[in-house]
Coordinates of C-alpha atoms in Angstrom, one line a residue:
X18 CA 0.0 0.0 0.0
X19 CA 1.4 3.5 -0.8
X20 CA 2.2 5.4 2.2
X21 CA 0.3 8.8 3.1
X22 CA 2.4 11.7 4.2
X23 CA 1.3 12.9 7.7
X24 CA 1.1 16.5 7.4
X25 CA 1.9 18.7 10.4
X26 CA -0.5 21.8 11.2
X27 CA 1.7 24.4 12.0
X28 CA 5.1 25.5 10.8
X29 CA 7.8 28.2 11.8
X30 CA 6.9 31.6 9.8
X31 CA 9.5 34.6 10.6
X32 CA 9.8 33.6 14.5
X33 CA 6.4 32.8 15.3
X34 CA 3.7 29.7 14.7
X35 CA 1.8 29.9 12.3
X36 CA -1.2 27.7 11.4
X37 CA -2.3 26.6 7.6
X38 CA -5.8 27.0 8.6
X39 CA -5.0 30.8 8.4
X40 CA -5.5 30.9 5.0
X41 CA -9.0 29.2 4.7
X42 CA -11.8 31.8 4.3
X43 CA -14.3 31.0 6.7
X44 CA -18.0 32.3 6.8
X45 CA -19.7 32.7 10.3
X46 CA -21.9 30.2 11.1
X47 CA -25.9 30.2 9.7
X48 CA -28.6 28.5 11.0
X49 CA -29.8 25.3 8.8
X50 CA -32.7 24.0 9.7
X51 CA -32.0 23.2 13.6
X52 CA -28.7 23.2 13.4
X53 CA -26.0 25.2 11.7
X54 CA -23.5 25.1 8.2
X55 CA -20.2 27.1 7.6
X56 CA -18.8 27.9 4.5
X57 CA -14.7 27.2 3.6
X58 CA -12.3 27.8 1.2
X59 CA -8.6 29.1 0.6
X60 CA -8.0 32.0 -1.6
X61 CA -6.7 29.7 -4.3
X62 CA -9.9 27.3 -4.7
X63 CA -11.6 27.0 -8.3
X64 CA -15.1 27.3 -7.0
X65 CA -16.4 24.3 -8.8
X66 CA -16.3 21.3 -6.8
X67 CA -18.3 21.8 -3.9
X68 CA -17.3 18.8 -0.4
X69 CA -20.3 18.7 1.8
X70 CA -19.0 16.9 5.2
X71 CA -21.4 16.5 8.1
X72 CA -20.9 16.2 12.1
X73 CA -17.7 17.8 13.7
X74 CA -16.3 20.6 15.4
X75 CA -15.7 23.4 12.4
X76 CA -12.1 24.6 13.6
X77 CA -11.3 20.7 14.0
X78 CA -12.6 20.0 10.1
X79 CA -11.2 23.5 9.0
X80 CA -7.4 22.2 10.1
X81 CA -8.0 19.2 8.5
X82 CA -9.1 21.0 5.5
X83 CA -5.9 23.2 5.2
X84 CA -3.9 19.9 5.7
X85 CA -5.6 18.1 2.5
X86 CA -4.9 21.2 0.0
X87 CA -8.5 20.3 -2.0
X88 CA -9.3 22.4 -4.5
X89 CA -12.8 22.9 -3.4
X90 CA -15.3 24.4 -1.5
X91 CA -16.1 22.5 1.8
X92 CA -19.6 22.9 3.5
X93 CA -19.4 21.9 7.4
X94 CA -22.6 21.0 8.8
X95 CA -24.0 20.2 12.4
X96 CA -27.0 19.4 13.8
X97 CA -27.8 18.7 17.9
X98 CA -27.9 15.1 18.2
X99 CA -27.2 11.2 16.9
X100 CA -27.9 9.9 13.4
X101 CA -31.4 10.8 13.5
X102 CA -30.7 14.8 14.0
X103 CA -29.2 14.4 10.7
X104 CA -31.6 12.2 9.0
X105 CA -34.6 13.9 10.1
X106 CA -34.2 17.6 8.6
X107 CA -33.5 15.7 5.1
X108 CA -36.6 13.5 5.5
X109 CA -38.9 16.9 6.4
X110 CA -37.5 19.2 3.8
X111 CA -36.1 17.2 0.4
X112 CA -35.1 20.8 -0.3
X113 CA -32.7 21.1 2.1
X114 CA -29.4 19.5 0.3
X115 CA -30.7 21.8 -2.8
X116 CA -30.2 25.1 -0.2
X117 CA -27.1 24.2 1.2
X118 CA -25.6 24.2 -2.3
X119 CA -27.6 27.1 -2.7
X120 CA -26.2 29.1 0.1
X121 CA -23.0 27.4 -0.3
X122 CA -22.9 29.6 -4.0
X123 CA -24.2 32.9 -2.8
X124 CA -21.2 32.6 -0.4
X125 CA -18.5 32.0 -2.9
X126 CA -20.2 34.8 -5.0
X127 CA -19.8 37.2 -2.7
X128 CA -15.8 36.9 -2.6
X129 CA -15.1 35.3 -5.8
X130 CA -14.1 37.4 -9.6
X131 CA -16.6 35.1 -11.4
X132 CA -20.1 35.3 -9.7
X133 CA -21.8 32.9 -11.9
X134 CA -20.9 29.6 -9.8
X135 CA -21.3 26.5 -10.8
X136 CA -20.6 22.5 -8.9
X137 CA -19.2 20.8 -11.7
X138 CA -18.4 18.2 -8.7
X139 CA -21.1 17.3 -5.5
X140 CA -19.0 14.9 -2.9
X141 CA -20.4 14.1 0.4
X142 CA -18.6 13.6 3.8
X143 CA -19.2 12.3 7.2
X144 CA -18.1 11.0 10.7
X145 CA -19.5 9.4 13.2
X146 CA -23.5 10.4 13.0
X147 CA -23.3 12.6 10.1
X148 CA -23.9 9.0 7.6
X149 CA -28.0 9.5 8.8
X150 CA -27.6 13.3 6.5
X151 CA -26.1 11.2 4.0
X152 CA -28.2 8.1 3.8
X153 CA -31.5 10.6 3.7
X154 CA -29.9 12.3 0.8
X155 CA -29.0 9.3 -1.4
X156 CA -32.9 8.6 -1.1
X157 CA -33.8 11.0 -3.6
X158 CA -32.7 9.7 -7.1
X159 CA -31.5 13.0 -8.9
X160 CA -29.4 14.2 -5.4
X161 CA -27.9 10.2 -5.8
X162 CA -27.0 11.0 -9.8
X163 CA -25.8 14.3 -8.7
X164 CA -23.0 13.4 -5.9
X165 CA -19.5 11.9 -7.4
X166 CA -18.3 10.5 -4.5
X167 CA -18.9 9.9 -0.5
X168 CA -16.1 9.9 2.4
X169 CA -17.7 7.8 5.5
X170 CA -15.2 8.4 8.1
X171 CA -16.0 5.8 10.4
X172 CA -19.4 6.6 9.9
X173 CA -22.1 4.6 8.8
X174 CA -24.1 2.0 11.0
X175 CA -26.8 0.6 10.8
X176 CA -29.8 -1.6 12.5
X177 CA -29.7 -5.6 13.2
X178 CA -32.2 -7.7 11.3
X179 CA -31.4 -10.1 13.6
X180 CA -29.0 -10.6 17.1
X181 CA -29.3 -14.7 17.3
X182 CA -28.0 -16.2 16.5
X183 CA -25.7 -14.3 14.2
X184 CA -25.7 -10.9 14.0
X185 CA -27.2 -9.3 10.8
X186 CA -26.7 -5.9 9.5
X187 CA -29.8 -4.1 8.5
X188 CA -30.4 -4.8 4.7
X189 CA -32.5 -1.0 4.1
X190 CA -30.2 1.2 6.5
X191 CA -27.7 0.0 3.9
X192 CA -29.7 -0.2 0.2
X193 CA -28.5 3.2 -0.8
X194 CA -24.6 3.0 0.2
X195 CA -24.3 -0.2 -1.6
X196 CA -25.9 0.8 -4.6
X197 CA -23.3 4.0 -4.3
X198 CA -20.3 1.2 -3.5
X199 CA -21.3 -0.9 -6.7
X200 CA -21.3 2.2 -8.8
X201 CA -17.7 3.3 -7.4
X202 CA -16.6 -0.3 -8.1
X203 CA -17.1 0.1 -11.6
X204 CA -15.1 3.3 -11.6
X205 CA -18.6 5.3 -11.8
X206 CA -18.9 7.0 -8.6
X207 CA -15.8 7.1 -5.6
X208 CA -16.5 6.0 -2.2
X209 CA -13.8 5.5 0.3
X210 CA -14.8 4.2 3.9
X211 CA -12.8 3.7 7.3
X212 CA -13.7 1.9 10.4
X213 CA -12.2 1.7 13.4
X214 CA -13.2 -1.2 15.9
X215 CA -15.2 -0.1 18.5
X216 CA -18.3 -2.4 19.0
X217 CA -21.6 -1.2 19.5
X218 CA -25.0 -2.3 20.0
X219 CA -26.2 -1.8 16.8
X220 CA -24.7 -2.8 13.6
X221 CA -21.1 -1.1 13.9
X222 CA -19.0 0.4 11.6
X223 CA -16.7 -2.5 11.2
X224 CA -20.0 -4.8 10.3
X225 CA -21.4 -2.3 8.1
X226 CA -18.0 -2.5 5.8
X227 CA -17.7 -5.8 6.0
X228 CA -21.6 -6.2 4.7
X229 CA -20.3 -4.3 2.2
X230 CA -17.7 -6.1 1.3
X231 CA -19.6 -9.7 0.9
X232 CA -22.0 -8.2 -1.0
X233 CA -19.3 -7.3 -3.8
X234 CA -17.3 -10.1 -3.3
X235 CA -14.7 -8.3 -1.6
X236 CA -11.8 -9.6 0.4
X237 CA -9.7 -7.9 2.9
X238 CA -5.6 -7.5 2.4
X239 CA -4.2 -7.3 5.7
X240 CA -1.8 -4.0 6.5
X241 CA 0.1 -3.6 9.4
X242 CA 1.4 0.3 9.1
X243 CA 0.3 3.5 11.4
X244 CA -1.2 5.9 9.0
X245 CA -1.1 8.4 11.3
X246 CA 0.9 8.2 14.7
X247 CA -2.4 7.7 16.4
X248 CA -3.9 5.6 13.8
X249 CA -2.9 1.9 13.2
X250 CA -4.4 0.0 9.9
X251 CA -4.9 -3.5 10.0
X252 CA -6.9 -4.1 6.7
X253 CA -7.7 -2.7 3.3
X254 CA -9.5 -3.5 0.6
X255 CA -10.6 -1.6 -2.8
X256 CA -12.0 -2.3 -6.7
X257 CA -12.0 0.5 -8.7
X258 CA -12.9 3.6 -7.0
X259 CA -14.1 1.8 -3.5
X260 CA -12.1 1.7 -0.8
X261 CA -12.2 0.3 2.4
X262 CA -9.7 1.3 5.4
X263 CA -10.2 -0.6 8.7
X264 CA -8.3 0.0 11.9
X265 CA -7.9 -1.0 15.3
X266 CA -8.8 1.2 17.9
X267 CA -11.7 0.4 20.6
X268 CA -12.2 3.4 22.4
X269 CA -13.7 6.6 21.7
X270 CA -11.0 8.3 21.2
X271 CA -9.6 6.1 18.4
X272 CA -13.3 6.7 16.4
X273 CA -12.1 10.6 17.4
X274 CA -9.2 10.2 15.2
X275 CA -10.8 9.5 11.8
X276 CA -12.1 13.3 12.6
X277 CA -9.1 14.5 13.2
X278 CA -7.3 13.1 10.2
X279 CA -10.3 13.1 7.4
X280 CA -7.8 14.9 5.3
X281 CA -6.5 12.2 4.9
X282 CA -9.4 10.4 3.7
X283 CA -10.1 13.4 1.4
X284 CA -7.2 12.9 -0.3
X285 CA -8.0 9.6 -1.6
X286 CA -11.9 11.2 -2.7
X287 CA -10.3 14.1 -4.8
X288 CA -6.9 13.9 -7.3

């Protein structure tokens, strides 16, 4: 497997620290529904790919978006609450994901030469909760032509259809990411998924990749390499544009991580 750079966050600038996420244009936050969506970019994006990532603290995600050096505009978006707070404001207003690209081009308007903006490109990102935004959004059939690609840092679970005896991963919490993981197989969309493996009650993210993986016949290559000091890969496994990154890590501060280093992640969605 090709090794990632780790990129640092700050670096010496005539005597003093200075921090990459200085030069990302940030709007202040505006209300979206019940929660809230911020508007990024640095002064040298093309404003025609447009990243949509959902659930995480904004100055966290904004340091990780200086780190990745994406050419695009990056909507952060947060509403109070688990997977449903995300699902729900998609499922009452199928207008919503229209407005945020909406707003999202009003903002760029505003600072950029060429006013007339246009998303050549629609990706989606999430961790942790944020997959219930994403799974209401691939619902609607023209929003599910319309993205190019998803990044699910360890991020998507699902329901059991059954506990006993074996475990069984909800088959409709998932119809809509593997539809989207067949199409990036073929090279027609790009999903690329990590896990860590903390267990949980429900299906986890660990089951919900490996679900994903039967269904296309995947198998896992084993790695044994820290990606990032604080994040240790044990598995990978890809055809065409799907990917799928697994870690260990039990705790909640290891499913922290794929937060903190989405960039990462990122990299891998956009070339």
């Amino acid at each position: 497997m090709r090794a990632l750079r780790i990129f640092t966050v700050f670096t010496v600038l005539s005597g003093s620290m200075y921090s990459v996420a200085d030069d990302i244009q940030t709007t202040s936050p505006t209300s979206l529904a019940d929660g809230s969506m911020v508007v990024m970019r640095s002064a040298k994006t093309d404003a025609t790919r447009l990243l949509i990532h959902f659930h995480g603290d904004a100055e966290t995600v904004k340091h990780a978006f200086a780190r990745s050096e994406l050419n695009a505009v990056l909507v952060v978006v947060n509403f109070p609450g688990l997977s449903t707070a995300y699902s729900k404001p998609f499922a009452s207003d199928p207008q919503l994901f229209k407005l945020i690209q909406a707003r999202a081009k009003s903002a760029i308007a505003n600072t950029s030469p060429a006013k007339d903006v246009h998303w050549e490109h629609v990706m989606l990102s999430s961790f942790s909760a944020g997959y219930g935004a994403v799974r209401e959004i691939l619902k609607t059939p023209k929003y599910f032509e319309q993205i190019d690609g998803i990044v699910a840092a360890d991020s998507i679970y699902a329901g059991l259809q059954q506990k006993e005896p074996k475990r069984e991963v909800d088959e409709a919490n998932m119809r809509d990411f593997l539809r989207f993981a067949s199409l990036a197989a073929q090279n027609k969309k790009r999903f690329v998924l990590s896990h860590s493996s903390q267990a949980t009650p429900y299906a986890s993210t660990t089951e919900t990749a490996n679900y994903l993986l039967a269904s296309r016949h995947l198998m896992r290559n084993p790695v044994d390499m820290h990606l990032t000091e604080s994040m240790w890969q044990t598995s990978r496994a890809e055809r065409g544009q799907f990917q799928v990154l697994g870690f260990d890590g039990t705790t909640g501060k290891d499913h922290m991580q794929h937060l903190h280093h989405i960039d990462l992640l990122w990299r891998r969605l956009i070339h």
